[in-house]
PDB file of C-alpha atoms in Angstrom:
ATOM      1  CA  UNK A 688      29.687 -20.792  27.445  1.00  0.00           C
ATOM      2  CA  UNK A 689      27.199 -19.423  24.975  1.00  0.00           C
ATOM      3  CA  UNK A 690      23.646 -18.316  25.694  1.00  0.00           C
ATOM      4  CA  UNK A 691      21.417 -17.057  22.829  1.00  0.00           C
ATOM      5  CA  UNK A 692      24.492 -17.275  20.578  1.00  0.00           C
ATOM      6  CA  UNK A 693      26.515 -14.817  22.700  1.00  0.00           C
ATOM      7  CA  UNK A 694      29.236 -15.498  25.244  1.00  0.00           C
ATOM      8  CA  UNK A 695      28.477 -15.027  28.937  1.00  0.00           C
ATOM      9  CA  UNK A 696      30.882 -12.106  29.214  1.00  0.00           C
ATOM     10  CA  UNK A 697      29.032 -10.196  26.528  1.00  0.00           C
ATOM     11  CA  UNK A 698      25.740 -11.101  28.175  1.00  0.00           C
ATOM     12  CA  UNK A 699      26.966  -9.655  31.459  1.00  0.00           C
ATOM     13  CA  UNK A 700      28.073  -6.459  29.771  1.00  0.00           C
ATOM     14  CA  UNK A 701      24.700  -6.146  28.072  1.00  0.00           C
ATOM     15  CA  UNK A 702      22.923  -6.840  31.362  1.00  0.00           C
ATOM     16  CA  UNK A 703      24.956  -4.105  33.038  1.00  0.00           C
ATOM     17  CA  UNK A 704      23.999  -1.654  30.300  1.00  0.00           C
ATOM     18  CA  UNK A 705      20.375  -2.803  30.476  1.00  0.00           C
ATOM     19  CA  UNK A 706      20.358  -2.326  34.244  1.00  0.00           C
ATOM     20  CA  UNK A 707      21.726   1.174  33.902  1.00  0.00           C
ATOM     21  CA  UNK A 708      19.207   2.157  31.248  1.00  0.00           C
ATOM     22  CA  UNK A 709      16.175   0.273  32.525  1.00  0.00           C
ATOM     23  CA  UNK A 710      16.514   0.469  36.294  1.00  0.00           C
ATOM     24  CA  UNK A 711      14.547   1.211  38.253  1.00  0.00           C
ATOM     25  CA  UNK A 712      12.607  -1.027  37.737  1.00  0.00           C
ATOM     26  CA  UNK A 713      14.563  -3.944  36.231  1.00  0.00           C
ATOM     27  CA  UNK A 714      11.518  -6.175  35.710  1.00  0.00           C
ATOM     28  CA  UNK A 715      10.868  -5.262  32.035  1.00  0.00           C
ATOM     29  CA  UNK A 716      14.441  -6.290  31.138  1.00  0.00           C
ATOM     30  CA  UNK A 717      13.982  -9.605  32.935  1.00  0.00           C
ATOM     31  CA  UNK A 718      10.644 -10.107  31.210  1.00  0.00           C
ATOM     32  CA  UNK A 719      12.308  -9.650  27.841  1.00  0.00           C
ATOM     33  CA  UNK A 720      14.874 -12.336  28.649  1.00  0.00           C
ATOM     34  CA  UNK A 721      12.134 -14.749  29.716  1.00  0.00           C
ATOM     35  CA  UNK A 722      10.153 -14.008  26.568  1.00  0.00           C
ATOM     36  CA  UNK A 723      13.274 -14.564  24.461  1.00  0.00           C
ATOM     37  CA  UNK A 724      13.919 -17.915  26.141  1.00  0.00           C
ATOM     38  CA  UNK A 725      10.322 -19.085  25.668  1.00  0.00           C
ATOM     39  CA  UNK A 726      10.339 -18.026  22.030  1.00  0.00           C
ATOM     40  CA  UNK A 727      13.560 -19.943  21.408  1.00  0.00           C
ATOM     41  CA  UNK A 728      12.215 -23.057  23.140  1.00  0.00           C
ATOM     42  CA  UNK A 729       8.920 -22.823  21.260  1.00  0.00           C
ATOM     43  CA  UNK A 730      10.781 -22.747  17.949  1.00  0.00           C
ATOM     44  CA  UNK A 731      13.024 -25.612  19.020  1.00  0.00           C
ATOM     45  CA  UNK A 732      10.042 -27.716  20.119  1.00  0.00           C
ATOM     46  CA  UNK A 733       8.237 -27.194  16.820  1.00  0.00           C
ATOM     47  CA  UNK A 734      11.290 -28.138  14.755  1.00  0.00           C
ATOM     48  CA  UNK A 735      12.110 -31.224  16.806  1.00  0.00           C
ATOM     49  CA  UNK A 736       8.533 -32.513  16.960  1.00  0.00           C
ATOM     50  CA  UNK A 737       8.307 -32.209  13.179  1.00  0.00           C
ATOM     51  CA  UNK A 738      11.640 -34.020  12.764  1.00  0.00           C
ATOM     52  CA  UNK A 739      11.433 -36.742  15.421  1.00  0.00           C
ATOM     53  CA  UNK A 740       8.087 -36.675  17.178  1.00  0.00           C
ATOM     54  CA  UNK A 741       7.560 -35.405  20.716  1.00  0.00           C
ATOM     55  CA  UNK A 742       8.268 -38.741  22.442  1.00  0.00           C
ATOM     56  CA  UNK A 743      11.791 -38.854  20.999  1.00  0.00           C
ATOM     57  CA  UNK A 744      12.674 -35.285  22.031  1.00  0.00           C
ATOM     58  CA  UNK A 745      14.726 -34.686  25.194  1.00  0.00           C
ATOM     59  CA  UNK A 746      15.371 -31.575  27.257  1.00  0.00           C
ATOM     60  CA  UNK A 747      18.976 -31.689  26.030  1.00  0.00           C
ATOM     61  CA  UNK A 748      17.715 -31.651  22.438  1.00  0.00           C
ATOM     62  CA  UNK A 749      15.540 -28.626  23.164  1.00  0.00           C
ATOM     63  CA  UNK A 750      18.344 -26.712  24.872  1.00  0.00           C
ATOM     64  CA  UNK A 751      20.798 -27.496  22.086  1.00  0.00           C
ATOM     65  CA  UNK A 752      18.401 -26.420  19.367  1.00  0.00           C
ATOM     66  CA  UNK A 753      17.344 -23.274  21.264  1.00  0.00           C
ATOM     67  CA  UNK A 754      20.989 -22.458  22.154  1.00  0.00           C
ATOM     68  CA  UNK A 755      20.151 -22.337  25.868  1.00  0.00           C
ATOM     69  CA  UNK A 756      21.667 -24.094  28.857  1.00  0.00           C
ATOM     70  CA  UNK A 757      19.698 -26.561  30.965  1.00  0.00           C
ATOM     71  CA  UNK A 758      19.647 -24.178  33.904  1.00  0.00           C
ATOM     72  CA  UNK A 759      17.741 -21.635  31.847  1.00  0.00           C
ATOM     73  CA  UNK A 760      15.250 -24.318  30.816  1.00  0.00           C
ATOM     74  CA  UNK A 761      14.664 -25.528  34.374  1.00  0.00           C
ATOM     75  CA  UNK A 762      14.237 -21.973  35.606  1.00  0.00           C
ATOM     76  CA  UNK A 763      10.919 -21.945  33.760  1.00  0.00           C
ATOM     77  CA  UNK A 764       9.851 -25.545  33.096  1.00  0.00           C
ATOM     78  CA  UNK A 765      10.036 -28.793  35.042  1.00  0.00           C
ATOM     79  CA  UNK A 766      10.309 -31.001  31.947  1.00  0.00           C
ATOM     80  CA  UNK A 767       9.427 -31.112  28.247  1.00  0.00           C
ATOM     81  CA  UNK A 768       5.819 -32.028  29.050  1.00  0.00           C
ATOM     82  CA  UNK A 769       5.501 -28.868  31.131  1.00  0.00           C
ATOM     83  CA  UNK A 770       6.833 -26.763  28.248  1.00  0.00           C
ATOM     84  CA  UNK A 771       4.348 -28.329  25.830  1.00  0.00           C
ATOM     85  CA  UNK A 772       1.480 -27.889  28.296  1.00  0.00           C
ATOM     86  CA  UNK A 773       2.295 -24.201  28.776  1.00  0.00           C
ATOM     87  CA  UNK A 774       2.385 -23.576  25.030  1.00  0.00           C
ATOM     88  CA  UNK A 775      -0.872 -25.486  24.487  1.00  0.00           C
ATOM     89  CA  UNK A 776      -2.569 -23.659  27.354  1.00  0.00           C
ATOM     90  CA  UNK A 777      -1.564 -20.309  25.853  1.00  0.00           C
ATOM     91  CA  UNK A 778      -3.290 -21.259  22.589  1.00  0.00           C
ATOM     92  CA  UNK A 779      -6.386 -22.423  24.457  1.00  0.00           C
ATOM     93  CA  UNK A 780      -6.462 -19.200  26.499  1.00  0.00           C
ATOM     94  CA  UNK A 781      -6.338 -17.116  23.323  1.00  0.00           C
ATOM     95  CA  UNK A 782      -9.146 -19.186  21.815  1.00  0.00           C
ATOM     96  CA  UNK A 783     -11.045 -18.773  25.066  1.00  0.00           C
ATOM     97  CA  UNK A 784     -11.214 -15.048  24.397  1.00  0.00           C
ATOM     98  CA  UNK A 785     -13.169 -15.842  21.230  1.00  0.00           C
ATOM     99  CA  UNK A 786     -15.355 -18.416  22.970  1.00  0.00           C
ATOM    100  CA  UNK A 787     -17.339 -15.813  24.876  1.00  0.00           C
ATOM    101  CA  UNK A 788     -18.322 -14.151  21.634  1.00  0.00           C
ATOM    102  CA  UNK A 789     -19.290 -17.493  20.091  1.00  0.00           C
ATOM    103  CA  UNK A 790     -22.177 -17.648  22.557  1.00  0.00           C
ATOM    104  CA  UNK A 791     -23.706 -14.636  20.800  1.00  0.00           C
ATOM    105  CA  UNK A 792     -23.744 -16.287  17.359  1.00  0.00           C
ATOM    106  CA  UNK A 793     -27.161 -17.528  16.257  1.00  0.00           C
ATOM    107  CA  UNK A 794     -28.427 -19.521  13.312  1.00  0.00           C
ATOM    108  CA  UNK A 795     -30.067 -16.312  12.068  1.00  0.00           C
ATOM    109  CA  UNK A 796     -26.663 -14.613  12.039  1.00  0.00           C
ATOM    110  CA  UNK A 797     -25.168 -17.427   9.989  1.00  0.00           C
ATOM    111  CA  UNK A 798     -28.069 -17.371   7.536  1.00  0.00           C
ATOM    112  CA  UNK A 799     -27.924 -13.583   7.149  1.00  0.00           C
ATOM    113  CA  UNK A 800     -24.210 -13.641   6.288  1.00  0.00           C
ATOM    114  CA  UNK A 801     -24.738 -16.610   3.985  1.00  0.00           C
ATOM    115  CA  UNK A 802     -27.468 -14.777   2.039  1.00  0.00           C
ATOM    116  CA  UNK A 803     -25.191 -11.724   1.798  1.00  0.00           C
ATOM    117  CA  UNK A 804     -22.350 -14.035   0.634  1.00  0.00           C
ATOM    118  CA  UNK A 805     -20.106 -12.627   3.334  1.00  0.00           C
ATOM    119  CA  UNK A 806     -18.032 -14.558   5.891  1.00  0.00           C
ATOM    120  CA  UNK A 807     -18.978 -14.313   9.542  1.00  0.00           C
ATOM    121  CA  UNK A 808     -16.422 -11.871  11.073  1.00  0.00           C
ATOM    122  CA  UNK A 809     -15.824 -14.010  14.164  1.00  0.00           C
ATOM    123  CA  UNK A 810     -14.972 -17.008  11.985  1.00  0.00           C
ATOM    124  CA  UNK A 811     -12.538 -14.849  10.030  1.00  0.00           C
ATOM    125  CA  UNK A 812     -10.850 -13.851  13.304  1.00  0.00           C
ATOM    126  CA  UNK A 813     -10.698 -17.479  14.375  1.00  0.00           C
ATOM    127  CA  UNK A 814      -9.002 -18.595  11.164  1.00  0.00           C
ATOM    128  CA  UNK A 815      -6.636 -15.619  11.310  1.00  0.00           C
ATOM    129  CA  UNK A 816      -5.527 -16.752  14.757  1.00  0.00           C
ATOM    130  CA  UNK A 817      -5.188 -20.383  13.654  1.00  0.00           C
ATOM    131  CA  UNK A 818      -3.083 -19.260  10.680  1.00  0.00           C
ATOM    132  CA  UNK A 819      -0.803 -17.220  12.963  1.00  0.00           C
ATOM    133  CA  UNK A 820      -0.298 -20.305  15.165  1.00  0.00           C
ATOM    134  CA  UNK A 821      -0.162 -22.762  12.263  1.00  0.00           C
ATOM    135  CA  UNK A 822       3.484 -23.780  12.774  1.00  0.00           C
ATOM    136  CA  UNK A 823       2.788 -24.864  16.341  1.00  0.00           C
ATOM    137  CA  UNK A 824      -0.575 -26.431  15.461  1.00  0.00           C
ATOM    138  CA  UNK A 825       0.942 -28.344  12.536  1.00  0.00           C
ATOM    139  CA  UNK A 826       3.490 -29.916  14.865  1.00  0.00           C
ATOM    140  CA  UNK A 827       1.126 -30.645  17.761  1.00  0.00           C
ATOM    141  CA  UNK A 828      -1.777 -31.944  15.666  1.00  0.00           C
ATOM    142  CA  UNK A 829       0.523 -34.035  13.485  1.00  0.00           C
ATOM    143  CA  UNK A 830       1.408 -37.719  13.940  1.00  0.00           C
ATOM    144  CA  UNK A 831       4.375 -36.905  16.159  1.00  0.00           C
ATOM    145  CA  UNK A 832       2.539 -34.373  18.295  1.00  0.00           C
ATOM    146  CA  UNK A 833       0.117 -34.539  21.203  1.00  0.00           C
ATOM    147  CA  UNK A 834      -2.892 -36.788  20.612  1.00  0.00           C
ATOM    148  CA  UNK A 835      -4.776 -35.134  23.471  1.00  0.00           C
ATOM    149  CA  UNK A 836      -4.677 -31.649  21.978  1.00  0.00           C
ATOM    150  CA  UNK A 837      -7.015 -32.275  19.039  1.00  0.00           C
ATOM    151  CA  UNK A 838      -9.973 -33.152  21.304  1.00  0.00           C
ATOM    152  CA  UNK A 839      -9.314 -30.009  23.388  1.00  0.00           C
ATOM    153  CA  UNK A 840      -9.401 -27.891  20.242  1.00  0.00           C
ATOM    154  CA  UNK A 841     -12.528 -29.669  19.023  1.00  0.00           C
ATOM    155  CA  UNK A 842     -14.339 -29.055  22.286  1.00  0.00           C
ATOM    156  CA  UNK A 843     -13.284 -25.421  22.653  1.00  0.00           C
ATOM    157  CA  UNK A 844     -13.908 -24.319  19.082  1.00  0.00           C
ATOM    158  CA  UNK A 845     -15.960 -26.789  17.110  1.00  0.00           C
ATOM    159  CA  UNK A 846     -18.437 -28.137  19.666  1.00  0.00           C
ATOM    160  CA  UNK A 847     -18.946 -24.666  21.072  1.00  0.00           C
ATOM    161  CA  UNK A 848     -19.710 -23.188  17.668  1.00  0.00           C
ATOM    162  CA  UNK A 849     -22.039 -26.005  16.573  1.00  0.00           C
ATOM    163  CA  UNK A 850     -23.898 -25.972  19.897  1.00  0.00           C
ATOM    164  CA  UNK A 851     -24.498 -22.230  19.655  1.00  0.00           C
ATOM    165  CA  UNK A 852     -25.983 -22.260  16.167  1.00  0.00           C
ATOM    166  CA  UNK A 853     -28.445 -25.054  16.898  1.00  0.00           C
ATOM    167  CA  UNK A 854     -32.083 -24.076  16.980  1.00  0.00           C
ATOM    168  CA  UNK A 855     -32.952 -22.903  20.515  1.00  0.00           C
ATOM    169  CA  UNK A 856     -35.148 -25.908  21.254  1.00  0.00           C
ATOM    170  CA  UNK A 857     -32.177 -28.258  20.719  1.00  0.00           C
ATOM    171  CA  UNK A 858     -29.466 -26.364  22.624  1.00  0.00           C
ATOM    172  CA  UNK A 859     -30.209 -28.077  25.930  1.00  0.00           C
ATOM    173  CA  UNK A 860     -31.773 -31.204  24.509  1.00  0.00           C
ATOM    174  CA  UNK A 861     -30.217 -34.278  26.208  1.00  0.00           C
ATOM    175  CA  UNK A 862     -31.433 -36.759  23.589  1.00  0.00           C
ATOM    176  CA  UNK A 863     -28.683 -38.983  22.129  1.00  0.00           C
ATOM    177  CA  UNK A 864     -29.267 -37.945  18.518  1.00  0.00           C
ATOM    178  CA  UNK A 865     -28.668 -34.257  19.280  1.00  0.00           C
ATOM    179  CA  UNK A 866     -25.389 -35.283  20.927  1.00  0.00           C
ATOM    180  CA  UNK A 867     -24.395 -37.292  17.867  1.00  0.00           C
ATOM    181  CA  UNK A 868     -25.330 -34.367  15.617  1.00  0.00           C
ATOM    182  CA  UNK A 869     -23.078 -32.003  17.557  1.00  0.00           C
ATOM    183  CA  UNK A 870     -20.266 -34.579  17.666  1.00  0.00           C
ATOM    184  CA  UNK A 871     -20.562 -35.176  13.910  1.00  0.00           C
ATOM    185  CA  UNK A 872     -20.258 -31.521  12.961  1.00  0.00           C
ATOM    186  CA  UNK A 873     -17.629 -30.768  15.615  1.00  0.00           C
ATOM    187  CA  UNK A 874     -15.406 -33.544  14.272  1.00  0.00           C
ATOM    188  CA  UNK A 875     -16.018 -32.297  10.742  1.00  0.00           C
ATOM    189  CA  UNK A 876     -14.964 -28.764  11.651  1.00  0.00           C
ATOM    190  CA  UNK A 877     -11.819 -30.019  13.358  1.00  0.00           C
ATOM    191  CA  UNK A 878     -11.114 -31.933  10.151  1.00  0.00           C
ATOM    192  CA  UNK A 879     -11.452 -28.703   8.158  1.00  0.00           C
ATOM    193  CA  UNK A 880      -8.998 -26.929  10.447  1.00  0.00           C
ATOM    194  CA  UNK A 881      -6.508 -29.823  10.437  1.00  0.00           C
ATOM    195  CA  UNK A 882      -6.684 -30.229   6.636  1.00  0.00           C
ATOM    196  CA  UNK A 883      -6.112 -26.492   6.111  1.00  0.00           C
ATOM    197  CA  UNK A 884      -3.112 -26.470   8.457  1.00  0.00           C
ATOM    198  CA  UNK A 885      -1.646 -29.656   6.942  1.00  0.00           C
ATOM    199  CA  UNK A 886      -1.729 -27.987   3.523  1.00  0.00           C
ATOM    200  CA  UNK A 887       0.095 -24.899   4.795  1.00  0.00           C
ATOM    201  CA  UNK A 888      -2.979 -22.611   5.126  1.00  0.00           C
ATOM    202  CA  UNK A 889      -3.123 -21.761   1.381  1.00  0.00           C
ATOM    203  CA  UNK A 890      -6.616 -20.233   1.554  1.00  0.00           C
ATOM    204  CA  UNK A 891      -7.214 -16.908   3.271  1.00  0.00           C
ATOM    205  CA  UNK A 892      -9.058 -16.766   6.619  1.00  0.00           C
ATOM    206  CA  UNK A 893     -11.944 -15.074   4.789  1.00  0.00           C
ATOM    207  CA  UNK A 894     -12.197 -18.001   2.366  1.00  0.00           C
ATOM    208  CA  UNK A 895     -11.977 -20.527   5.182  1.00  0.00           C
ATOM    209  CA  UNK A 896     -14.759 -18.762   7.070  1.00  0.00           C
ATOM    210  CA  UNK A 897     -16.923 -19.032   3.962  1.00  0.00           C
ATOM    211  CA  UNK A 898     -15.979 -22.714   3.575  1.00  0.00           C
ATOM    212  CA  UNK A 899     -16.976 -23.428   7.187  1.00  0.00           C
ATOM    213  CA  UNK A 900     -20.323 -21.708   6.730  1.00  0.00           C
ATOM    214  CA  UNK A 901     -21.040 -23.360   3.385  1.00  0.00           C
ATOM    215  CA  UNK A 902     -20.304 -26.855   4.678  1.00  0.00           C
ATOM    216  CA  UNK A 903     -22.659 -26.397   7.591  1.00  0.00           C
ATOM    217  CA  UNK A 904     -25.606 -25.746   5.283  1.00  0.00           C
ATOM    218  CA  UNK A 905     -24.750 -28.034   2.354  1.00  0.00           C
ATOM    219  CA  UNK A 906     -27.201 -30.869   1.683  1.00  0.00           C
ATOM    220  CA  UNK A 907     -26.527 -34.385   0.341  1.00  0.00           C
ATOM    221  CA  UNK A 908     -26.646 -34.377  -3.448  1.00  0.00           C
ATOM    222  CA  UNK A 909     -26.262 -30.604  -3.646  1.00  0.00           C
ATOM    223  CA  UNK A 910     -23.621 -29.103  -5.915  1.00  0.00           C
ATOM    224  CA  UNK A 911     -20.244 -28.981  -4.098  1.00  0.00           C
ATOM    225  CA  UNK A 912     -19.403 -25.382  -4.836  1.00  0.00           C
ATOM    226  CA  UNK A 913     -18.417 -22.563  -2.512  1.00  0.00           C
TER     227      UNK A 913
END
């Protein structure tokens, strides 16, 4: 039987060596094996979703593609939906770390960087992270992915950002039009992200941060230039 492309006997020998060199404690060695398994399954999930769509993928498919046995899979995940949920939650947790800093962004900040013709640093960081996760996002946001993930991304990133840069008197305004305004721009920003990822992230995060800022302030009939 092969696990990670190596026979079990070799794996046992390596584990014995790892135990001798790592113990005590043995936990870091175990952590590395778990990380290796998750990385292999993540890669397998991305490839299979792109090829077949998530609904057509089975646990057997994932294990075959990742070169893992089913026991290894079920040690960590109850089914394919659990695996996808864990990977999505990890992305949302990482984005959550940026969310706290989004609350500090003001319209004045955006205007100051726009006048200086410089991208907002937090937006650059956001697009850098999205670029690093673009293979996973391309699969999940695509037609064969998870239809529920786009709205989560829109709420966490786009609605949060738009809400924070509203004028103070509108931030807690319950009127329907303010809600439509936020929804309009949030959907637009998700569209920017999705379009960039679909095209293989050809622009740099700095350029994308400038694009996001420019589109927020552009007026109907104005020249469409960055």
